[in-house]
Amino acid sequence: MDHHTSGQASQPCHTTSFQWLSFAYQSLTEIPYETILMQTDTLEVLDLSYNLPYRNPALLGQLEKLSTLILDSNNYTSHVKFPYMPSVTTVCINKNKINNLPVFVEEIRRKFPNIKILSMMNNEAAPSYFNGGSLTQYKDYRQYVISQMPGLKILDDTEVLEKERAQARKTYRLQQSSHSSRNCIHRPVGVKLPALQLLYYH
């Protein structure tokens, strides 16, 4: 699910509202909020891929109808902070600089509580054959993400199967946030951590 959009939605249009906006491949260093926030009542799909918006996308929380957010290849790290967006069901954040899986997954889980599709291929925290990861690392990665997002239906380009979900529940426990430790990721009690997860607990 590595999206390469055509940019059609960013072409001149005679209508005043959009369901889809693409700002992909425009070498932006700032998110164009002035244009985006004019579409708060209608916008459902937003593509900001292949730019360099280093700042956290805080103001996107005003897009109450947004369902799909595409942020491929934008140099985001594991510590990116999103606004709370319960309407979003699809997040694509491929080819970024995400290297701490528990930190990033916790942010996604809390800020996008209704997420169904997550694609984070070609990040260090998402090992696969494409970036030098082993099959064991890939399986551990999938199980951890699936265990933390019980409603997830597709991870990267692969459907989440019920047997996979059941195994993920056995291997990992769902992290529970607390106000006193919101910036910390705790090791699940009584669960032996596979090798992949141990790499991300610093």
Coordinates of N, CA and C in Angstrom, one line a residue:
M1 N 0.8 -1.2 0.0 CA 0.0 0.0 0.0 C 0.9 1.2 0.0
D2 N 1.9 1.2 -0.8 CA 2.8 2.3 -0.9 C 2.2 3.3 -1.9
H3 N 1.6 4.3 -1.5 CA 0.8 5.2 -2.4 C 1.6 6.1 -3.2
H4 N 1.4 6.2 -4.5 CA 1.9 7.2 -5.4 C 0.8 7.8 -6.1
T5 N 0.3 8.9 -5.6 CA -0.9 9.5 -6.2 C -0.6 10.3 -7.4
S6 N -1.5 10.6 -8.2 CA -1.3 11.3 -9.4 C -1.3 12.8 -9.2
G7 N -1.8 13.3 -8.1 CA -1.8 14.7 -7.8 C -3.0 15.4 -8.5
Q8 N -4.0 14.6 -9.0 CA -5.1 15.2 -9.8 C -5.9 16.2 -8.9
A9 N -6.0 15.9 -7.6 CA -6.8 16.7 -6.8 C -6.2 18.1 -6.5
S10 N -4.9 18.2 -6.8 CA -4.2 19.5 -6.6 C -4.3 20.4 -7.8
Q11 N -4.9 19.9 -8.9 CA -5.0 20.7 -10.1 C -6.1 21.7 -9.9
P12 N -6.2 22.8 -10.7 CA -7.2 23.8 -10.5 C -8.6 23.2 -10.7
C13 N -9.5 23.6 -9.9 CA -10.9 23.0 -9.9 C -11.9 24.2 -9.7
H14 N -13.0 24.0 -10.4 CA -14.0 25.1 -10.3 C -14.9 25.0 -9.1
T15 N -14.9 23.8 -8.4 CA -15.7 23.7 -7.2 C -15.0 24.3 -6.0
T16 N -15.7 24.5 -5.0 CA -15.2 25.2 -3.8 C -14.9 24.2 -2.7
S17 N -15.3 22.9 -2.8 CA -15.1 22.0 -1.8 C -14.5 20.7 -2.4
F18 N -13.8 19.9 -1.6 CA -13.1 18.7 -2.1 C -13.3 17.6 -1.1
Q19 N -13.4 16.4 -1.6 CA -13.4 15.2 -0.7 C -12.0 14.7 -0.7
W20 N -11.2 15.0 -1.7 CA -9.8 14.5 -1.8 C -8.9 15.7 -2.2
L21 N -7.8 15.8 -1.4 CA -6.8 16.8 -1.8 C -5.4 16.1 -1.8
S22 N -4.6 16.4 -2.8 CA -3.2 15.8 -2.9 C -2.2 17.0 -3.0
F23 N -1.3 17.0 -2.1 CA -0.1 17.9 -2.2 C 1.2 17.2 -2.4
A24 N 1.1 15.9 -2.9 CA 2.2 15.1 -3.1 C 3.2 15.7 -4.1
Y25 N 4.5 15.4 -3.8 CA 5.6 15.8 -4.7 C 5.7 17.3 -5.0
Q26 N 5.4 18.1 -4.0 CA 5.5 19.5 -4.2 C 6.6 20.2 -3.4
S27 N 7.5 19.4 -2.8 CA 8.6 19.9 -2.1 C 8.2 20.9 -1.0
L28 N 7.1 20.6 -0.3 CA 6.6 21.5 0.7 C 7.5 21.3 2.0
T29 N 7.7 22.4 2.7 CA 8.4 22.3 4.0 C 7.4 22.6 5.1
E30 N 6.3 23.1 4.8 CA 5.2 23.3 5.7 C 3.9 22.7 5.2
I31 N 3.1 22.2 6.1 CA 1.8 21.7 5.7 C 0.9 22.9 5.3
P32 N 0.3 22.9 4.2 CA -0.5 24.1 3.7 C -1.9 24.1 4.4
Y33 N -1.8 24.5 5.7 CA -3.1 24.5 6.4 C -4.1 25.5 5.9
E34 N -3.6 26.6 5.4 CA -4.6 27.6 4.9 C -5.5 27.1 3.8
T35 N -5.0 26.2 3.0 CA -5.8 25.6 1.9 C -6.6 24.4 2.5
I36 N -5.9 23.6 3.3 CA -6.6 22.4 3.8 C -7.7 22.7 4.7
L37 N -7.6 23.6 5.6 CA -8.6 23.9 6.6 C -9.8 24.6 6.0
M38 N -9.8 25.0 4.7 CA -11.0 25.5 4.1 C -11.9 24.3 3.7
Q39 N -11.4 23.1 3.9 CA -12.2 21.9 3.5 C -12.6 21.1 4.7
T40 N -12.7 21.7 5.8 CA -13.0 20.9 7.0 C -14.4 20.2 7.0
D41 N -15.3 20.7 6.2 CA -16.7 20.1 6.2 C -16.8 19.0 5.2
T42 N -15.8 18.8 4.3 CA -16.0 17.8 3.2 C -14.8 16.9 3.0
L43 N -13.6 17.3 3.4 CA -12.4 16.5 3.1 C -12.3 15.2 3.8
E44 N -12.2 14.1 2.9 CA -12.1 12.7 3.4 C -10.7 12.1 3.2
V45 N -10.0 12.5 2.2 CA -8.7 11.9 1.8 C -7.7 13.1 1.7
L46 N -6.6 13.0 2.4 CA -5.5 14.0 2.3 C -4.2 13.3 2.1
D47 N -3.5 13.7 1.0 CA -2.2 13.1 0.6 C -1.1 14.2 0.7
L48 N -0.2 14.0 1.6 CA 0.9 15.0 1.8 C 2.2 14.3 1.5
S49 N 2.2 13.3 0.7 CA 3.4 12.5 0.5 C 4.5 13.2 -0.2
Y50 N 5.8 12.7 0.1 CA 7.0 13.2 -0.7 C 7.2 14.7 -0.6
N51 N 7.1 15.2 0.7 CA 7.4 16.5 1.0 C 8.3 16.5 2.2
L52 N 8.6 17.6 2.8 CA 9.4 17.7 4.0 C 8.8 18.5 5.2
P53 N 7.6 18.1 5.6 CA 7.0 18.9 6.7 C 7.4 18.3 8.0
Y54 N 8.5 18.9 8.5 CA 9.1 18.4 9.7 C 8.2 18.5 11.0
R55 N 7.4 19.5 11.0 CA 6.5 19.8 12.2 C 5.4 18.8 12.3
N56 N 5.0 18.6 13.6 CA 3.9 17.7 13.8 C 2.6 18.2 13.2
P57 N 1.8 17.4 12.6 CA 0.5 17.8 11.9 C -0.6 18.1 12.9
A58 N -0.4 19.0 13.8 CA -1.4 19.2 14.9 C -2.7 19.7 14.4
L59 N -2.7 20.7 13.5 CA -4.0 21.3 13.1 C -4.9 20.4 12.2
L60 N -4.3 19.3 11.8 CA -5.2 18.4 11.0 C -6.3 17.8 11.8
G61 N -6.3 17.9 13.1 CA -7.4 17.5 14.0 C -8.7 18.2 13.7
Q62 N -8.6 19.3 13.0 CA -9.8 20.1 12.7 C -10.6 19.4 11.6
L63 N -10.0 18.4 10.9 CA -10.7 17.8 9.8 C -11.5 16.6 10.3
E64 N -12.7 17.0 10.7 CA -13.6 16.0 11.4 C -14.1 14.9 10.5
K65 N -14.1 15.0 9.2 CA -14.6 14.0 8.3 C -13.4 13.2 7.6
L66 N -12.2 13.5 7.9 CA -11.1 12.9 7.2 C -11.1 11.4 7.6
S67 N -10.9 10.6 6.6 CA -10.9 9.1 6.8 C -9.5 8.5 6.4
T68 N -8.8 9.2 5.5 CA -7.6 8.6 5.0 C -6.5 9.7 5.0
L69 N -5.4 9.4 5.7 CA -4.2 10.3 5.8 C -3.0 9.6 5.2
I70 N -2.4 10.2 4.2 CA -1.2 9.6 3.5 C 0.0 10.5 3.7
L71 N 1.0 10.0 4.3 CA 2.2 10.8 4.7 C 3.5 10.1 4.3
D72 N 3.5 9.4 3.2 CA 4.6 8.7 2.7 C 5.8 9.6 2.5
S73 N 7.0 9.1 2.9 CA 8.3 9.7 2.5 C 8.3 11.2 2.9
N74 N 8.1 11.5 4.2 CA 8.1 12.8 4.7 C 9.1 13.0 5.9
N75 N 10.0 12.1 6.1 CA 11.0 12.2 7.1 C 10.4 12.2 8.6
Y76 N 9.2 11.7 8.8 CA 8.7 11.6 10.1 C 9.4 10.5 10.9
T77 N 9.6 10.7 12.2 CA 10.2 9.8 13.1 C 9.2 9.1 14.0
S78 N 9.7 8.2 14.8 CA 8.9 7.5 15.8 C 8.1 8.4 16.7
H79 N 8.7 9.6 16.9 CA 8.1 10.5 17.9 C 7.2 11.6 17.3
V80 N 6.7 11.4 16.1 CA 5.8 12.3 15.5 C 4.5 12.3 16.4
K81 N 3.9 13.5 16.6 CA 2.7 13.7 17.4 C 1.5 14.1 16.5
F82 N 0.5 13.2 16.6 CA -0.7 13.5 15.8 C -1.8 14.1 16.7
P83 N -2.7 14.8 16.1 CA -3.9 15.2 16.9 C -4.8 14.0 17.0
Y84 N -5.8 14.1 17.9 CA -6.8 13.0 18.1 C -7.8 13.1 16.9
M85 N -7.8 12.0 16.1 CA -8.6 12.0 14.9 C -9.5 10.7 14.8
P86 N -10.6 10.6 15.5 CA -11.4 9.4 15.5 C -12.0 9.1 14.2
S87 N -12.1 10.0 13.3 CA -12.7 9.7 12.0 C -11.7 9.0 11.0
V88 N -10.4 9.0 11.3 CA -9.5 8.4 10.4 C -9.4 6.9 10.6
T89 N -9.6 6.2 9.5 CA -9.5 4.8 9.5 C -8.3 4.2 8.7
T90 N -7.7 5.1 7.9 CA -6.5 4.6 7.1 C -5.4 5.6 7.3
V91 N -4.2 5.1 7.7 CA -3.0 5.9 7.8 C -1.9 5.2 7.0
C92 N -1.3 5.9 6.0 CA -0.2 5.4 5.3 C 1.0 6.3 5.6
I93 N 2.1 5.7 6.1 CA 3.3 6.5 6.5 C 4.5 5.7 6.1
N94 N 4.5 5.2 4.9 CA 5.6 4.4 4.3 C 6.8 5.3 4.1
K95 N 8.0 4.7 4.1 CA 9.3 5.3 3.7 C 9.6 6.6 4.5
N96 N 9.4 6.4 5.8 CA 9.8 7.5 6.7 C 11.0 7.1 7.6
K97 N 11.2 7.7 8.8 CA 12.3 7.4 9.6 C 11.9 6.8 11.0
I98 N 10.9 5.9 10.9 CA 10.3 5.4 12.1 C 11.2 4.2 12.5
N99 N 11.8 4.2 13.7 CA 12.7 3.1 14.1 C 12.3 2.6 15.5
N100 N 11.4 3.2 16.2 CA 11.0 2.7 17.6 C 9.5 2.3 17.5
L101 N 9.3 1.0 17.3 CA 8.0 0.5 17.1 C 7.0 0.7 18.2
P102 N 7.3 0.4 19.5 CA 6.3 0.6 20.6 C 5.9 2.1 20.7
V103 N 6.9 3.0 20.6 CA 6.5 4.4 20.7 C 5.6 4.9 19.6
F104 N 5.9 4.5 18.4 CA 5.1 4.9 17.3 C 3.7 4.2 17.3
V105 N 3.6 3.0 17.6 CA 2.4 2.2 17.6 C 1.4 2.8 18.7
E106 N 2.0 3.1 19.9 CA 1.2 3.7 20.9 C 0.6 5.1 20.5
E107 N 1.3 5.9 19.8 CA 0.8 7.1 19.3 C -0.3 6.9 18.3
I108 N -0.1 6.0 17.4 CA -1.2 5.7 16.4 C -2.4 5.1 17.1
R109 N -2.2 4.2 18.0 CA -3.4 3.6 18.7 C -4.2 4.6 19.5
R110 N -3.5 5.5 20.1 CA -4.3 6.5 20.9 C -4.9 7.6 20.1
K111 N -4.2 8.1 19.0 CA -4.7 9.2 18.3 C -5.7 8.8 17.2
F112 N -5.6 7.5 16.7 CA -6.5 7.1 15.7 C -7.2 5.8 16.2
P113 N -8.2 6.0 17.1 CA -8.8 4.8 17.8 C -9.6 3.9 16.9
N114 N -10.0 4.4 15.7 CA -10.8 3.6 14.8 C -10.0 3.1 13.6
I115 N -8.7 3.1 13.7 CA -7.9 2.7 12.5 C -8.2 1.3 12.1
K116 N -8.3 1.1 10.8 CA -8.6 -0.2 10.2 C -7.4 -0.6 9.3
I117 N -6.7 0.4 8.7 CA -5.6 0.1 7.7 C -4.4 0.9 8.1
L118 N -3.3 0.3 8.3 CA -2.1 1.0 8.6 C -1.0 0.4 7.7
S119 N -0.3 1.3 7.0 CA 0.8 1.0 6.1 C 2.0 1.7 6.5
M120 N 3.0 1.0 6.9 CA 4.3 1.7 7.4 C 5.5 0.9 6.8
M121 N 5.4 0.5 5.6 CA 6.5 -0.3 4.9 C 7.7 0.6 4.7
N122 N 8.8 0.0 4.6 CA 10.1 0.7 4.3 C 10.4 1.7 5.4
N123 N 10.1 1.3 6.7 CA 10.6 2.0 7.9 C 11.4 1.0 8.6
E124 N 12.4 1.5 9.4 CA 13.3 0.6 10.1 C 12.5 -0.3 11.1
A125 N 11.4 0.3 11.7 CA 10.6 -0.4 12.7 C 9.7 -1.4 12.0
A126 N 9.7 -1.5 10.7 CA 8.8 -2.5 10.0 C 9.7 -3.4 9.2
P127 N 10.4 -4.3 9.8 CA 11.3 -5.1 9.1 C 10.6 -6.1 8.1
S128 N 11.2 -6.2 6.9 CA 10.8 -7.2 5.9 C 11.9 -7.5 5.0
Y129 N 11.7 -8.4 4.0 CA 12.7 -8.7 3.1 C 13.2 -7.5 2.3
F130 N 12.3 -6.5 2.2 CA 12.7 -5.4 1.4 C 13.7 -4.4 2.0
N131 N 13.8 -4.5 3.4 CA 14.8 -3.6 4.0 C 15.7 -4.4 4.9
G132 N 15.9 -5.7 4.6 CA 16.9 -6.5 5.2 C 16.5 -7.3 6.4
G133 N 15.2 -7.3 6.7 CA 14.7 -8.0 7.9 C 14.5 -9.5 7.6
S134 N 14.5 -10.3 8.7 CA 14.3 -11.7 8.5 C 12.8 -12.0 8.6
L135 N 12.4 -13.3 8.3 CA 11.0 -13.7 8.4 C 10.6 -13.6 9.8
T136 N 11.4 -14.0 10.8 CA 11.1 -14.0 12.2 C 10.8 -12.6 12.6
Q137 N 11.7 -11.6 12.2 CA 11.5 -10.2 12.6 C 10.2 -9.7 12.0
Y138 N 9.9 -10.1 10.8 CA 8.7 -9.6 10.1 C 7.4 -10.1 10.9
K139 N 7.5 -11.4 11.3 CA 6.3 -12.0 12.0 C 6.1 -11.3 13.4
D140 N 7.3 -11.1 14.1 CA 7.2 -10.4 15.4 C 6.6 -9.0 15.2
Y141 N 7.1 -8.3 14.2 CA 6.6 -6.9 14.0 C 5.1 -7.0 13.8
R142 N 4.6 -7.8 12.9 CA 3.2 -7.9 12.6 C 2.4 -8.3 13.9
Q143 N 2.9 -9.2 14.6 CA 2.1 -9.7 15.8 C 2.1 -8.5 16.9
Y144 N 3.1 -7.8 17.0 CA 3.1 -6.7 18.0 C 2.1 -5.6 17.6
V145 N 2.1 -5.2 16.3 CA 1.2 -4.1 15.9 C -0.2 -4.6 16.0
I146 N -0.5 -5.8 15.5 CA -1.9 -6.4 15.6 C -2.4 -6.5 17.0
S147 N -1.5 -6.8 17.9 CA -1.9 -7.0 19.3 C -2.3 -5.6 19.9
Q148 N -1.7 -4.6 19.5 CA -2.0 -3.2 20.0 C -3.1 -2.5 19.4
M149 N -3.6 -3.0 18.2 CA -4.7 -2.4 17.5 C -5.7 -3.5 17.1
P150 N -6.6 -3.8 18.1 CA -7.5 -5.0 17.9 C -8.4 -4.8 16.7
G151 N -8.7 -3.6 16.2 CA -9.6 -3.3 15.1 C -8.9 -3.3 13.8
L152 N -7.6 -3.5 13.7 CA -6.9 -3.4 12.5 C -7.2 -4.5 11.5
K153 N -7.5 -4.2 10.3 CA -7.9 -5.2 9.3 C -6.8 -5.5 8.2
I154 N -6.0 -4.4 8.0 CA -4.9 -4.6 7.0 C -3.7 -3.9 7.6
L155 N -2.6 -4.6 7.6 CA -1.3 -4.1 8.0 C -0.4 -4.1 6.8
D156 N 0.1 -3.0 6.4 CA 0.9 -2.9 5.2 C 0.1 -3.4 4.0
D157 N 0.5 -4.4 3.2 CA -0.3 -4.8 2.1 C -1.0 -6.1 2.3
T158 N -1.1 -6.5 3.6 CA -1.6 -7.9 3.9 C -2.7 -7.8 4.9
E159 N -3.8 -8.6 4.6 CA -4.9 -8.6 5.5 C -4.6 -9.3 6.8
V160 N -5.2 -8.8 7.9 CA -5.0 -9.4 9.2 C -5.9 -10.6 9.4
L161 N -5.4 -11.8 9.5 CA -6.2 -13.0 9.6 C -6.6 -13.2 11.1
E162 N -7.7 -13.9 11.3 CA -8.2 -14.1 12.7 C -7.2 -15.0 13.5
K163 N -6.6 -16.0 12.8 CA -5.6 -16.8 13.5 C -4.3 -16.0 13.9
E164 N -4.0 -15.0 13.0 CA -2.9 -14.2 13.3 C -3.2 -13.3 14.5
R165 N -4.5 -12.8 14.5 CA -4.9 -11.9 15.6 C -4.9 -12.7 17.0
A166 N -5.3 -14.0 16.9 CA -5.3 -14.8 18.1 C -3.9 -15.0 18.6
Q167 N -3.0 -15.3 17.7 CA -1.6 -15.5 18.1 C -1.0 -14.3 18.7
A168 N -1.3 -13.1 18.1 CA -0.8 -11.9 18.6 C -1.3 -11.6 20.0
R169 N -2.5 -11.9 20.3 CA -3.0 -11.8 21.7 C -2.3 -12.6 22.7
K170 N -1.9 -13.8 22.2 CA -1.2 -14.7 23.1 C 0.2 -14.3 23.4
T171 N 0.8 -13.7 22.4 CA 2.2 -13.3 22.5 C 2.4 -11.9 23.2
Y172 N 1.5 -11.0 23.0 CA 1.6 -9.7 23.6 C 0.3 -9.3 24.3
R173 N 0.5 -8.4 25.2 CA -0.7 -7.8 25.9 C -0.9 -6.4 25.4
L174 N -2.1 -5.9 25.3 CA -2.4 -4.5 24.9 C -1.8 -3.6 25.9
Q175 N -1.0 -2.6 25.4 CA -0.4 -1.6 26.3 C -1.5 -0.7 26.8
Q176 N -1.5 -0.3 28.0 CA -2.5 0.6 28.6 C -1.8 1.8 29.0
S177 N -2.2 3.0 28.5 CA -1.6 4.3 28.8 C -2.1 4.7 30.2
S178 N -1.2 5.5 30.9 CA -1.7 6.2 32.1 C -1.1 7.6 32.1
H179 N -1.7 8.5 32.8 CA -1.2 9.9 32.8 C 0.2 10.0 33.4
S180 N 0.5 9.1 34.3 CA 1.8 9.2 34.9 C 2.9 8.6 34.1
S181 N 2.6 7.9 33.0 CA 3.6 7.2 32.2 C 3.3 7.4 30.7
R182 N 2.7 8.4 30.3 CA 2.2 8.6 28.9 C 3.4 8.6 28.0
N183 N 4.6 9.0 28.5 CA 5.8 9.1 27.6 C 6.6 7.9 27.7
C184 N 6.2 6.8 28.4 CA 7.0 5.6 28.6 C 6.2 4.5 28.0
I185 N 6.9 3.5 27.4 CA 6.4 2.3 27.0 C 6.9 1.2 27.9
H186 N 5.9 0.5 28.5 CA 6.3 -0.5 29.5 C 6.3 -1.9 28.9
R187 N 7.2 -2.7 29.4 CA 7.2 -4.1 29.0 C 6.0 -4.8 29.5
P188 N 5.3 -5.6 28.7 CA 4.1 -6.3 29.1 C 4.4 -7.3 30.2
V189 N 3.6 -7.3 31.3 CA 3.9 -8.1 32.5 C 3.6 -9.5 32.1
G190 N 4.6 -10.4 32.5 CA 4.4 -11.8 32.3 C 4.5 -12.3 30.9
V191 N 5.0 -11.5 30.0 CA 5.1 -11.9 28.6 C 6.6 -11.9 28.2
K192 N 7.1 -13.0 27.7 CA 8.4 -13.0 27.2 C 8.5 -12.3 25.8
L193 N 9.4 -11.3 25.7 CA 9.4 -10.5 24.5 C 10.3 -11.2 23.4
P194 N 9.7 -11.3 22.2 CA 10.5 -11.8 21.1 C 11.7 -10.9 20.8
A195 N 12.6 -11.4 20.1 CA 13.9 -10.6 19.9 C 13.6 -9.3 19.2
L196 N 12.7 -9.2 18.3 CA 12.4 -7.9 17.6 C 12.0 -6.9 18.6
Q197 N 11.0 -7.2 19.5 CA 10.6 -6.2 20.4 C 11.6 -5.7 21.3
L198 N 12.5 -6.6 21.8 CA 13.6 -6.2 22.7 C 14.5 -5.1 22.0
L199 N 14.6 -5.1 20.7 CA 15.4 -4.1 20.1 C 14.9 -2.7 20.3
Y200 N 13.5 -2.6 20.5 CA 13.0 -1.3 20.6 C 12.7 -0.7 22.0
Y201 N 13.1 -1.5 23.0 CA 13.0 -1.0 24.4 C 14.3 -0.5 24.8
H202 N 14.4 0.8 24.8 CA 15.7 1.5 25.2 C 15.6 2.1 26.6

